[in-house]
PDB file of C-alpha atoms in Angstrom:
ATOM      1  CA  MET A   1       0.000   0.000   0.000  1.00  0.00           C
ATOM      2  CA  SER A   2       2.897   2.355   0.694  1.00  0.00           C
ATOM      3  CA  ILE A   3       3.652   2.455  -3.031  1.00  0.00           C
ATOM      4  CA  ASP A   4       0.140   3.509  -3.941  1.00  0.00           C
ATOM      5  CA  ASN A   5       0.061   6.283  -1.437  1.00  0.00           C
ATOM      6  CA  SER A   6       3.515   7.719  -1.866  1.00  0.00           C
ATOM      7  CA  VAL A   7       3.799  11.139  -3.412  1.00  0.00           C
ATOM      8  CA  ASN A   8       7.500  11.215  -3.926  1.00  0.00           C
ATOM      9  CA  GLY A   9      10.228  11.988  -6.362  1.00  0.00           C
ATOM     10  CA  THR A  10       9.619   8.866  -8.409  1.00  0.00           C
ATOM     11  CA  ALA A  11       6.020   9.826  -9.169  1.00  0.00           C
ATOM     12  CA  SER A  12       7.016  13.337 -10.193  1.00  0.00           C
ATOM     13  CA  SER A  13       9.626  12.070 -12.565  1.00  0.00           C
ATOM     14  CA  THR A  14       7.095   9.647 -14.056  1.00  0.00           C
ATOM     15  CA  VAL A  15       4.794  12.558 -14.812  1.00  0.00           C
ATOM     16  CA  SER A  16       7.477  14.794 -16.245  1.00  0.00           C
ATOM     17  CA  SER A  17       8.798  12.053 -18.485  1.00  0.00           C
ATOM     18  CA  SER A  18       5.400  11.143 -19.950  1.00  0.00           C
ATOM     19  CA  PRO A  19       3.749  13.529 -22.416  1.00  0.00           C
ATOM     20  CA  PHE A  20       0.554  11.535 -21.984  1.00  0.00           C
ATOM     21  CA  LEU A  21       0.405  12.031 -18.206  1.00  0.00           C
ATOM     22  CA  LYS A  22       1.081  15.726 -18.731  1.00  0.00           C
ATOM     23  CA  ALA A  23      -1.813  15.816 -21.193  1.00  0.00           C
ATOM     24  CA  ILE A  24      -4.214  14.363 -18.594  1.00  0.00           C
ATOM     25  CA  VAL A  25      -3.050  16.896 -16.008  1.00  0.00           C
ATOM     26  CA  GLN A  26      -3.642  19.654 -18.545  1.00  0.00           C
ATOM     27  CA  GLN A  27      -7.170  18.399 -19.160  1.00  0.00           C
ATOM     28  CA  ILE A  28      -7.947  18.372 -15.448  1.00  0.00           C
ATOM     29  CA  ARG A  29      -6.407  21.785 -14.804  1.00  0.00           C
ATOM     30  CA  GLY A  30      -8.307  23.142 -17.786  1.00  0.00           C
ATOM     31  CA  GLN A  31     -11.610  22.092 -16.205  1.00  0.00           C
ATOM     32  CA  ASP A  32     -10.646  23.410 -12.795  1.00  0.00           C
ATOM     33  CA  THR A  33     -12.993  26.399 -12.740  1.00  0.00           C
ATOM     34  CA  TYR A  34     -12.743  26.958  -9.009  1.00  0.00           C
ATOM     35  CA  GLY A  35      -8.988  26.587  -8.761  1.00  0.00           C
ATOM     36  CA  THR A  36      -9.220  23.537  -6.501  1.00  0.00           C
ATOM     37  CA  TYR A  37      -6.070  22.023  -7.977  1.00  0.00           C
ATOM     38  CA  ARG A  38      -4.143  25.263  -8.421  1.00  0.00           C
ATOM     39  CA  ASN A  39      -1.588  24.441  -5.742  1.00  0.00           C
ATOM     40  CA  TRP A  40      -1.566  20.682  -6.248  1.00  0.00           C
ATOM     41  CA  ALA A  41       1.425  18.879  -7.680  1.00  0.00           C
ATOM     42  CA  ASP A  42       0.826  16.988 -10.929  1.00  0.00           C
ATOM     43  CA  ASP A  43       1.322  13.608  -9.325  1.00  0.00           C
ATOM     44  CA  LEU A  44      -1.223  14.392  -6.644  1.00  0.00           C
ATOM     45  CA  ILE A  45      -3.788  15.285  -9.318  1.00  0.00           C
ATOM     46  CA  LEU A  46      -3.101  11.965 -11.029  1.00  0.00           C
ATOM     47  CA  LYS A  47      -3.258   9.875  -7.869  1.00  0.00           C
ATOM     48  CA  PRO A  48      -6.914   8.854  -8.281  1.00  0.00           C
ATOM     49  CA  TYR A  49      -5.935   7.022 -11.492  1.00  0.00           C
ATOM     50  CA  VAL A  50      -3.971   4.566  -9.389  1.00  0.00           C
ATOM     51  CA  VAL A  51      -6.356   2.016  -7.934  1.00  0.00           C
ATOM     52  CA  SER A  52      -4.846  -1.159  -6.515  1.00  0.00           C
ATOM     53  CA  LYS A  53      -6.471  -4.537  -7.176  1.00  0.00           C
ATOM     54  CA  GLN A  54      -7.470  -4.651  -3.527  1.00  0.00           C
ATOM     55  CA  LYS A  55      -9.129  -1.218  -3.679  1.00  0.00           C
ATOM     56  CA  LYS A  56     -10.935  -2.184  -6.875  1.00  0.00           C
ATOM     57  CA  ARG A  57     -12.476  -5.145  -5.125  1.00  0.00           C
ATOM     58  CA  GLU A  58     -13.773  -2.809  -2.441  1.00  0.00           C
ATOM     59  CA  ILE A  59     -15.611  -0.518  -4.876  1.00  0.00           C
ATOM     60  CA  PRO A  60     -19.200  -1.748  -5.225  1.00  0.00           C
ATOM     61  CA  LEU A  61     -20.585  -2.171  -8.740  1.00  0.00           C
ATOM     62  CA  ASP A  62     -24.189  -1.407  -7.947  1.00  0.00           C
ATOM     63  CA  GLY A  63     -25.649   1.950  -8.715  1.00  0.00           C
ATOM     64  CA  GLU A  64     -24.728   4.662 -11.180  1.00  0.00           C
ATOM     65  CA  VAL A  65     -21.050   5.335 -11.913  1.00  0.00           C
ATOM     66  CA  ASP A  66     -19.791   8.129  -9.660  1.00  0.00           C
ATOM     67  CA  PRO A  67     -19.598  11.531 -11.459  1.00  0.00           C
ATOM     68  CA  LEU A  68     -15.977  11.927 -10.312  1.00  0.00           C
ATOM     69  CA  THR A  69     -15.092   8.568 -11.844  1.00  0.00           C
ATOM     70  CA  LYS A  70     -16.826   9.589 -15.062  1.00  0.00           C
ATOM     71  CA  ALA A  71     -14.854  12.831 -15.113  1.00  0.00           C
ATOM     72  CA  ARG A  72     -11.672  10.820 -14.581  1.00  0.00           C
ATOM     73  CA  ILE A  73     -12.465   8.518 -17.511  1.00  0.00           C
ATOM     74  CA  MET A  74     -13.268  11.546 -19.666  1.00  0.00           C
ATOM     75  CA  ALA A  75      -9.986  13.295 -18.778  1.00  0.00           C
ATOM     76  CA  PHE A  76      -8.019  10.136 -19.573  1.00  0.00           C
ATOM     77  CA  TYR A  77      -9.474   9.852 -23.073  1.00  0.00           C
ATOM     78  CA  ARG A  78      -9.356  13.613 -23.663  1.00  0.00           C
ATOM     79  CA  GLY A  79      -5.659  13.315 -22.864  1.00  0.00           C
ATOM     80  CA  VAL A  80      -5.372  10.606 -25.522  1.00  0.00           C
ATOM     81  CA  ALA A  81      -7.209  12.855 -27.989  1.00  0.00           C
ATOM     82  CA  ALA A  82      -4.931  15.811 -27.172  1.00  0.00           C
ATOM     83  CA  CYS A  83      -1.781  13.767 -27.760  1.00  0.00           C
ATOM     84  CA  ILE A  84      -3.089  12.478 -31.084  1.00  0.00           C
ATOM     85  CA  GLU A  85      -3.971  16.037 -32.092  1.00  0.00           C
ATOM     86  CA  LYS A  86      -0.477  17.287 -31.265  1.00  0.00           C
ATOM     87  CA  GLU A  87       1.017  14.715 -33.625  1.00  0.00           C
ATOM     88  CA  THR A  88      -1.505  14.702 -36.476  1.00  0.00           C
ATOM     89  CA  GLY A  89      -3.338  18.030 -36.264  1.00  0.00           C
ATOM     90  CA  LEU A  90      -6.666  16.178 -36.182  1.00  0.00           C
ATOM     91  CA  ILE A  91      -9.111  17.624 -33.692  1.00  0.00           C
ATOM     92  CA  SER A  92     -11.285  14.904 -32.248  1.00  0.00           C
ATOM     93  CA  GLN A  93     -14.415  14.345 -30.205  1.00  0.00           C
ATOM     94  CA  VAL A  94     -14.579  12.119 -27.152  1.00  0.00           C
ATOM     95  CA  VAL A  95     -17.834  10.302 -26.463  1.00  0.00           C
ATOM     96  CA  VAL A  96     -18.294   8.209 -23.331  1.00  0.00           C
ATOM     97  CA  ASP A  97     -21.500   6.210 -23.235  1.00  0.00           C
ATOM     98  CA  LEU A  98     -22.017   4.335 -19.971  1.00  0.00           C
ATOM     99  CA  SER A  99     -25.049   2.367 -18.914  1.00  0.00           C
ATOM    100  CA  HIS A 100     -26.201   2.577 -15.315  1.00  0.00           C
ATOM    101  CA  GLU A 101     -24.364  -0.671 -14.692  1.00  0.00           C
ATOM    102  CA  GLY A 102     -20.989   0.731 -15.723  1.00  0.00           C
ATOM    103  CA  PHE A 103     -20.856  -0.954 -19.126  1.00  0.00           C
ATOM    104  CA  GLY A 104     -20.403   0.986 -22.295  1.00  0.00           C
ATOM    105  CA  TRP A 105     -18.254   2.520 -24.985  1.00  0.00           C
ATOM    106  CA  VAL A 106     -15.535   5.114 -25.205  1.00  0.00           C
ATOM    107  CA  LEU A 107     -15.065   6.542 -28.666  1.00  0.00           C
ATOM    108  CA  VAL A 108     -12.555   9.113 -29.852  1.00  0.00           C
ATOM    109  CA  PHE A 109     -13.137  10.166 -33.428  1.00  0.00           C
ATOM    110  CA  SER A 110     -12.106  12.703 -35.971  1.00  0.00           C
ATOM    111  CA  GLY A 111     -14.071  13.149 -39.173  1.00  0.00           C
ATOM    112  CA  ARG A 112     -15.363   9.652 -39.913  1.00  0.00           C
ATOM    113  CA  LEU A 113     -12.394   7.846 -38.397  1.00  0.00           C
ATOM    114  CA  LEU A 114     -12.502   6.196 -34.985  1.00  0.00           C
ATOM    115  CA  LEU A 115      -9.111   6.770 -33.424  1.00  0.00           C
ATOM    116  CA  VAL A 116     -10.037   4.940 -30.228  1.00  0.00           C
ATOM    117  CA  ALA A 117     -12.933   2.504 -29.820  1.00  0.00           C
ATOM    118  CA  ARG A 118     -13.065   0.688 -26.494  1.00  0.00           C
ATOM    119  CA  THR A 119     -15.672  -1.092 -24.514  1.00  0.00           C
ATOM    120  CA  LEU A 120     -15.759  -0.300 -20.809  1.00  0.00           C
ATOM    121  CA  ARG A 121     -16.693  -2.789 -18.166  1.00  0.00           C
ATOM    122  CA  ASP A 122     -17.088  -2.113 -14.449  1.00  0.00           C
ATOM    123  CA  ALA A 123     -16.365   1.550 -15.046  1.00  0.00           C
ATOM    124  CA  HIS A 124     -16.866   2.180 -11.327  1.00  0.00           C
ATOM    125  CA  ARG A 125     -13.435   0.645 -10.831  1.00  0.00           C
ATOM    126  CA  PHE A 126     -11.611   2.572 -13.556  1.00  0.00           C
ATOM    127  CA  GLY A 127      -7.968   2.755 -12.569  1.00  0.00           C
ATOM    128  CA  PHE A 128      -4.508   1.309 -13.003  1.00  0.00           C
ATOM    129  CA  ASP A 129      -1.930  -0.477 -10.880  1.00  0.00           C
ATOM    130  CA  SER A 130       0.570   2.357 -11.013  1.00  0.00           C
ATOM    131  CA  LEU A 131       1.215   5.711 -12.635  1.00  0.00           C
ATOM    132  CA  GLU A 132       3.624   3.995 -15.013  1.00  0.00           C
ATOM    133  CA  LYS A 133       0.771   1.729 -16.087  1.00  0.00           C
ATOM    134  CA  VAL A 134      -1.484   4.769 -16.743  1.00  0.00           C
ATOM    135  CA  ALA A 135       1.236   6.250 -18.935  1.00  0.00           C
ATOM    136  CA  GLU A 136       1.809   2.936 -20.700  1.00  0.00           C
ATOM    137  CA  GLU A 137      -1.859   2.287 -21.497  1.00  0.00           C
ATOM    138  CA  GLY A 138      -2.481   5.851 -22.650  1.00  0.00           C
ATOM    139  CA  THR A 139       0.617   5.919 -24.810  1.00  0.00           C
ATOM    140  CA  LYS A 140      -0.442   2.658 -26.460  1.00  0.00           C
ATOM    141  CA  LEU A 141      -3.811   4.189 -27.375  1.00  0.00           C
ATOM    142  CA  VAL A 142      -2.148   7.366 -28.635  1.00  0.00           C
ATOM    143  CA  GLU A 143       0.233   5.402 -30.860  1.00  0.00           C
ATOM    144  CA  LYS A 144      -2.567   3.273 -32.284  1.00  0.00           C
ATOM    145  CA  GLY A 145      -4.606   6.425 -32.969  1.00  0.00           C
ATOM    146  CA  ILE A 146      -1.726   8.222 -34.672  1.00  0.00           C
ATOM    147  CA  ASP A 147      -1.065   5.146 -36.759  1.00  0.00           C
ATOM    148  CA  LEU A 148      -4.713   5.020 -37.902  1.00  0.00           C
ATOM    149  CA  ALA A 149      -4.773   8.756 -38.603  1.00  0.00           C
ATOM    150  CA  LYS A 150      -1.708   8.421 -40.806  1.00  0.00           C
ATOM    151  CA  ARG A 151      -2.999   5.381 -42.640  1.00  0.00           C
ATOM    152  CA  PHE A 152      -6.387   6.909 -43.427  1.00  0.00           C
ATOM    153  CA  PRO A 153      -5.898  10.668 -43.526  1.00  0.00           C
ATOM    154  CA  GLU A 154      -8.866  11.287 -45.836  1.00  0.00           C
ATOM    155  CA  VAL A 155     -11.286   9.520 -43.479  1.00  0.00           C
ATOM    156  CA  GLY A 156     -10.020  11.555 -40.524  1.00  0.00           C
ATOM    157  CA  LYS A 157     -10.563  14.791 -42.386  1.00  0.00           C
ATOM    158  CA  LEU A 158     -14.056  14.038 -43.702  1.00  0.00           C
TER     159      LEU A 158
ATOM    160  CA  MET B   1     -54.228  17.165 -36.634  1.00  0.00           C
ATOM    161  CA  SER B   2     -56.353  14.675 -38.534  1.00  0.00           C
ATOM    162  CA  ILE B   3     -53.368  13.833 -40.697  1.00  0.00           C
ATOM    163  CA  ASP B   4     -51.145  13.066 -37.715  1.00  0.00           C
ATOM    164  CA  ASN B   5     -53.682  10.808 -36.147  1.00  0.00           C
ATOM    165  CA  SER B   6     -54.920   8.937 -39.164  1.00  0.00           C
ATOM    166  CA  VAL B   7     -54.012   5.282 -39.428  1.00  0.00           C
ATOM    167  CA  ASN B   8     -55.184   4.673 -42.929  1.00  0.00           C
ATOM    168  CA  GLY B   9     -54.281   3.088 -46.213  1.00  0.00           C
ATOM    169  CA  THR B  10     -51.784   5.792 -47.099  1.00  0.00           C
ATOM    170  CA  ALA B  11     -49.681   5.175 -44.014  1.00  0.00           C
ATOM    171  CA  SER B  12     -49.631   1.420 -44.615  1.00  0.00           C
ATOM    172  CA  SER B  13     -48.494   1.857 -48.160  1.00  0.00           C
ATOM    173  CA  THR B  14     -45.771   4.242 -46.986  1.00  0.00           C
ATOM    174  CA  VAL B  15     -44.463   1.568 -44.653  1.00  0.00           C
ATOM    175  CA  SER B  16     -44.604  -1.235 -47.176  1.00  0.00           C
ATOM    176  CA  SER B  17     -42.837   0.836 -49.816  1.00  0.00           C
ATOM    177  CA  SER B  18     -39.967   1.868 -47.550  1.00  0.00           C
ATOM    178  CA  PRO B  19     -37.339  -0.722 -46.587  1.00  0.00           C
ATOM    179  CA  PHE B  20     -36.096   1.715 -43.953  1.00  0.00           C
ATOM    180  CA  LEU B  21     -39.468   1.981 -42.196  1.00  0.00           C
ATOM    181  CA  LYS B  22     -39.748  -1.791 -42.302  1.00  0.00           C
ATOM    182  CA  ALA B  23     -36.319  -1.986 -40.682  1.00  0.00           C
ATOM    183  CA  ILE B  24     -37.425   0.227 -37.771  1.00  0.00           C
ATOM    184  CA  VAL B  25     -40.533  -1.880 -37.265  1.00  0.00           C
ATOM    185  CA  GLN B  26     -38.356  -4.980 -37.216  1.00  0.00           C
ATOM    186  CA  GLN B  27     -36.142  -3.433 -34.549  1.00  0.00           C
ATOM    187  CA  ILE B  28     -39.122  -2.594 -32.370  1.00  0.00           C
ATOM    188  CA  ARG B  29     -40.765  -5.987 -32.800  1.00  0.00           C
ATOM    189  CA  GLY B  30     -37.436  -7.615 -32.047  1.00  0.00           C
ATOM    190  CA  GLN B  31     -37.313  -5.878 -28.667  1.00  0.00           C
ATOM    191  CA  ASP B  32     -40.939  -6.614 -27.887  1.00  0.00           C
ATOM    192  CA  THR B  33     -40.338  -9.212 -25.183  1.00  0.00           C
ATOM    193  CA  TYR B  34     -43.840  -9.053 -23.770  1.00  0.00           C
ATOM    194  CA  GLY B  35     -45.648  -9.135 -27.091  1.00  0.00           C
ATOM    195  CA  THR B  36     -47.188  -5.694 -26.602  1.00  0.00           C
ATOM    196  CA  TYR B  37     -47.059  -4.914 -30.307  1.00  0.00           C
ATOM    197  CA  ARG B  38     -47.879  -8.387 -31.567  1.00  0.00           C
ATOM    198  CA  ASN B  39     -51.273  -7.413 -32.934  1.00  0.00           C
ATOM    199  CA  TRP B  40     -50.372  -3.868 -33.909  1.00  0.00           C
ATOM    200  CA  ALA B  41     -50.161  -2.766 -37.519  1.00  0.00           C
ATOM    201  CA  ASP B  42     -46.770  -1.479 -38.666  1.00  0.00           C
ATOM    202  CA  ASP B  43     -48.003   2.051 -39.134  1.00  0.00           C
ATOM    203  CA  LEU B  44     -49.389   2.135 -35.615  1.00  0.00           C
ATOM    204  CA  ILE B  45     -46.013   1.079 -34.229  1.00  0.00           C
ATOM    205  CA  LEU B  46     -44.380   3.883 -36.181  1.00  0.00           C
ATOM    206  CA  LYS B  47     -46.872   6.546 -35.188  1.00  0.00           C
ATOM    207  CA  PRO B  48     -44.808   7.946 -32.279  1.00  0.00           C
ATOM    208  CA  TYR B  49     -42.146   8.973 -34.825  1.00  0.00           C
ATOM    209  CA  VAL B  50     -44.562  11.527 -36.232  1.00  0.00           C
ATOM    210  CA  VAL B  51     -44.527  14.605 -34.013  1.00  0.00           C
ATOM    211  CA  SER B  52     -46.061  17.773 -35.413  1.00  0.00           C
ATOM    212  CA  LYS B  53     -44.357  21.149 -34.898  1.00  0.00           C
ATOM    213  CA  GLN B  54     -47.192  22.096 -32.570  1.00  0.00           C
ATOM    214  CA  LYS B  55     -46.751  18.959 -30.468  1.00  0.00           C
ATOM    215  CA  LYS B  56     -42.989  19.472 -30.337  1.00  0.00           C
ATOM    216  CA  ARG B  57     -43.510  22.907 -28.833  1.00  0.00           C
ATOM    217  CA  GLU B  58     -45.644  21.334 -26.119  1.00  0.00           C
ATOM    218  CA  ILE B  59     -42.956  18.849 -25.014  1.00  0.00           C
ATOM    219  CA  PRO B  60     -40.950  20.441 -22.200  1.00  0.00           C
ATOM    220  CA  LEU B  61     -37.159  20.335 -22.459  1.00  0.00           C
ATOM    221  CA  ASP B  62     -36.412  20.194 -18.761  1.00  0.00           C
ATOM    222  CA  GLY B  63     -35.497  16.973 -17.102  1.00  0.00           C
ATOM    223  CA  GLU B  64     -34.027  13.748 -18.381  1.00  0.00           C
ATOM    224  CA  VAL B  65     -35.045  12.468 -21.821  1.00  0.00           C
ATOM    225  CA  ASP B  66     -37.947  10.026 -21.487  1.00  0.00           C
ATOM    226  CA  PRO B  67     -36.833   6.352 -21.719  1.00  0.00           C
ATOM    227  CA  LEU B  68     -39.469   5.724 -24.407  1.00  0.00           C
ATOM    228  CA  THR B  69     -38.069   8.580 -26.481  1.00  0.00           C
ATOM    229  CA  LYS B  70     -34.568   7.180 -26.028  1.00  0.00           C
ATOM    230  CA  ALA B  71     -35.768   3.761 -27.169  1.00  0.00           C
ATOM    231  CA  ARG B  72     -37.373   5.411 -30.197  1.00  0.00           C
ATOM    232  CA  ILE B  73     -34.134   7.180 -31.135  1.00  0.00           C
ATOM    233  CA  MET B  74     -32.228   3.926 -30.676  1.00  0.00           C
ATOM    234  CA  ALA B  75     -34.645   1.972 -32.911  1.00  0.00           C
ATOM    235  CA  PHE B  76     -34.397   4.644 -35.609  1.00  0.00           C
ATOM    236  CA  TYR B  77     -30.608   4.420 -35.781  1.00  0.00           C
ATOM    237  CA  ARG B  78     -30.592   0.643 -35.383  1.00  0.00           C
ATOM    238  CA  GLY B  79     -32.850   0.623 -38.424  1.00  0.00           C
ATOM    239  CA  VAL B  80     -30.276   2.696 -40.281  1.00  0.00           C
ATOM    240  CA  ALA B  81     -27.552   0.262 -39.203  1.00  0.00           C
ATOM    241  CA  ALA B  82     -29.626  -2.738 -40.313  1.00  0.00           C
ATOM    242  CA  CYS B  83     -30.212  -1.266 -43.781  1.00  0.00           C
ATOM    243  CA  ILE B  84     -26.510  -0.490 -44.198  1.00  0.00           C
ATOM    244  CA  GLU B  85     -25.668  -4.034 -43.120  1.00  0.00           C
ATOM    245  CA  LYS B  86     -28.065  -5.520 -45.672  1.00  0.00           C
ATOM    246  CA  GLU B  87     -26.286  -3.674 -48.464  1.00  0.00           C
ATOM    247  CA  THR B  88     -22.654  -3.884 -47.357  1.00  0.00           C
ATOM    248  CA  GLY B  89     -22.467  -6.854 -45.002  1.00  0.00           C
ATOM    249  CA  LEU B  90     -20.873  -4.630 -42.346  1.00  0.00           C
ATOM    250  CA  ILE B  91     -22.225  -5.243 -38.864  1.00  0.00           C
ATOM    251  CA  SER B  92     -22.257  -2.040 -36.879  1.00  0.00           C
ATOM    252  CA  GLN B  93     -22.662  -0.713 -33.365  1.00  0.00           C
ATOM    253  CA  VAL B  94     -25.047   2.082 -32.434  1.00  0.00           C
ATOM    254  CA  VAL B  95     -24.034   4.391 -29.590  1.00  0.00           C
ATOM    255  CA  VAL B  96     -26.383   7.098 -28.333  1.00  0.00           C
ATOM    256  CA  ASP B  97     -24.840   9.453 -25.814  1.00  0.00           C
ATOM    257  CA  LEU B  98     -27.292  11.992 -24.417  1.00  0.00           C
ATOM    258  CA  SER B  99     -26.688  14.516 -21.664  1.00  0.00           C
ATOM    259  CA  HIS B 100     -29.422  15.147 -19.151  1.00  0.00           C
ATOM    260  CA  GLU B 101     -30.396  18.194 -21.194  1.00  0.00           C
ATOM    261  CA  GLY B 102     -31.102  16.194 -24.347  1.00  0.00           C
ATOM    262  CA  PHE B 103     -27.909  17.141 -26.175  1.00  0.00           C
ATOM    263  CA  GLY B 104     -25.504  14.579 -27.454  1.00  0.00           C
ATOM    264  CA  TRP B 105     -24.214  12.299 -30.153  1.00  0.00           C
ATOM    265  CA  VAL B 106     -25.503   9.393 -32.162  1.00  0.00           C
ATOM    266  CA  LEU B 107     -22.793   7.262 -33.693  1.00  0.00           C
ATOM    267  CA  VAL B 108     -23.132   4.216 -35.918  1.00  0.00           C
ATOM    268  CA  PHE B 109     -19.821   2.567 -36.627  1.00  0.00           C
ATOM    269  CA  SER B 110     -18.299  -0.532 -38.079  1.00  0.00           C
ATOM    270  CA  GLY B 111     -14.634  -1.328 -37.538  1.00  0.00           C
ATOM    271  CA  ARG B 112     -12.986   2.074 -37.342  1.00  0.00           C
ATOM    272  CA  LEU B 113     -15.403   3.759 -39.745  1.00  0.00           C
ATOM    273  CA  LEU B 114     -18.198   6.049 -38.597  1.00  0.00           C
ATOM    274  CA  LEU B 115     -21.132   5.362 -40.895  1.00  0.00           C
ATOM    275  CA  VAL B 116     -23.362   7.884 -39.138  1.00  0.00           C
ATOM    276  CA  ALA B 117     -22.189  10.702 -36.862  1.00  0.00           C
ATOM    277  CA  ARG B 118     -24.870  13.127 -35.758  1.00  0.00           C
ATOM    278  CA  THR B 119     -25.303  15.591 -32.971  1.00  0.00           C
ATOM    279  CA  LEU B 120     -28.675  15.538 -31.262  1.00  0.00           C
ATOM    280  CA  ARG B 121     -30.343  18.606 -29.853  1.00  0.00           C
ATOM    281  CA  ASP B 122     -33.561  18.725 -27.861  1.00  0.00           C
ATOM    282  CA  ALA B 123     -33.775  14.956 -28.025  1.00  0.00           C
ATOM    283  CA  HIS B 124     -36.973  15.133 -25.942  1.00  0.00           C
ATOM    284  CA  ARG B 125     -38.706  16.270 -29.132  1.00  0.00           C
ATOM    285  CA  PHE B 126     -37.307  13.624 -31.474  1.00  0.00           C
ATOM    286  CA  GLY B 127     -39.788  13.187 -34.288  1.00  0.00           C
ATOM    287  CA  PHE B 128     -40.712  14.064 -37.847  1.00  0.00           C
ATOM    288  CA  ASP B 129     -43.518  15.894 -39.647  1.00  0.00           C
ATOM    289  CA  SER B 130     -44.803  12.784 -41.363  1.00  0.00           C
ATOM    290  CA  LEU B 131     -44.055   9.113 -41.948  1.00  0.00           C
ATOM    291  CA  GLU B 132     -42.749  10.023 -45.399  1.00  0.00           C
ATOM    292  CA  LYS B 133     -40.277  12.374 -43.721  1.00  0.00           C
ATOM    293  CA  VAL B 134     -39.100   9.588 -41.373  1.00  0.00           C
ATOM    294  CA  ALA B 135     -38.481   7.373 -44.393  1.00  0.00           C
ATOM    295  CA  GLU B 136     -36.746  10.176 -46.276  1.00  0.00           C
ATOM    296  CA  GLU B 137     -34.377  11.117 -43.444  1.00  0.00           C
ATOM    297  CA  GLY B 138     -33.515   7.527 -42.652  1.00  0.00           C
ATOM    298  CA  THR B 139     -32.922   6.628 -46.274  1.00  0.00           C
ATOM    299  CA  LYS B 140     -30.593   9.618 -46.634  1.00  0.00           C
ATOM    300  CA  LEU B 141     -28.501   8.377 -43.693  1.00  0.00           C
ATOM    301  CA  VAL B 142     -28.488   4.833 -45.066  1.00  0.00           C
ATOM    302  CA  GLU B 143     -27.280   6.010 -48.479  1.00  0.00           C
ATOM    303  CA  LYS B 144     -24.549   8.174 -46.973  1.00  0.00           C
ATOM    304  CA  GLY B 145     -23.437   5.233 -44.805  1.00  0.00           C
ATOM    305  CA  ILE B 146     -23.371   2.784 -47.722  1.00  0.00           C
ATOM    306  CA  ASP B 147     -21.408   5.303 -49.756  1.00  0.00           C
ATOM    307  CA  LEU B 148     -18.807   5.657 -46.976  1.00  0.00           C
ATOM    308  CA  ALA B 149     -18.611   1.895 -46.463  1.00  0.00           C
ATOM    309  CA  LYS B 150     -17.922   1.412 -50.166  1.00  0.00           C
ATOM    310  CA  ARG B 151     -15.336   4.182 -50.326  1.00  0.00           C
ATOM    311  CA  PHE B 152     -13.385   2.963 -47.310  1.00  0.00           C
ATOM    312  CA  PRO B 153     -13.967  -0.783 -47.081  1.00  0.00           C
ATOM    313  CA  GLU B 154     -10.701  -1.451 -45.236  1.00  0.00           C
ATOM    314  CA  VAL B 155     -11.551   1.006 -42.463  1.00  0.00           C
ATOM    315  CA  GLY B 156     -14.986  -0.536 -42.017  1.00  0.00           C
ATOM    316  CA  LYS B 157     -13.497  -3.983 -41.659  1.00  0.00           C
ATOM    317  CA  LEU B 158     -10.714  -3.096 -39.203  1.00  0.00           C
TER     318      LEU B 158
END
């Protein structure tokens, strides 16, 4: 548990070395109308993305997905979209469609091209083992999206 | 008003001459677990899609979109998807993402290709002037989708 809760040098360096993590932080700070996070370090803002297996088991799956969790999912995929935009110039939309049971779709698209298309399951428990894992997963999605955008530029610009 | 409420020969012939309207009816009958519509004529099943301008003005826009209206929107776009599938063989997903205020997106996609991408506004008032108009709008979307599927077959099959 000490690893999950530490806010130390390692976490900070993870954030500063990952353009994707920086993109998520930017998304969250951009939505921070009341300045709640103004004095927070980047790694503290990202901490809720780290949910240990044990913690996941403790989150009940009944009832609507928590609005904060939804916002977290949204910021994650908006971060993906922002990174793809930086590389390809394609501006994209993020659509998250969750049922009341936490099942659903996340779609990131530009023109008529789906850059990311993922099903979500147990969205209540959205999270990763570590910050490195967040960066890894996001970067994978970004790379796949950039690859698609480059292979089918005309579809992305429709 | 008499036109909106008539269930006469004209309406039936509209349904039987439009593959798209037949596709919506099929969607609705397919979801009809309790056999509510078993003895209903096709045009009666489709009647809720006809909402006059006057009636639209009477539907309030506050509060969540009615589940029946959501189901109606879903059946409409599932009908579009079914017609595109019949022509192209592409099986597609329909995602409807509505905010509590009735704004949102409808997306029909196959592989990484968006066959339909529409923003919805005032979804509470989803409806058309006449059954002919329903058929016309749907057919337009189907044709556009088939056209895209044929132009970018590899994206649709990803």
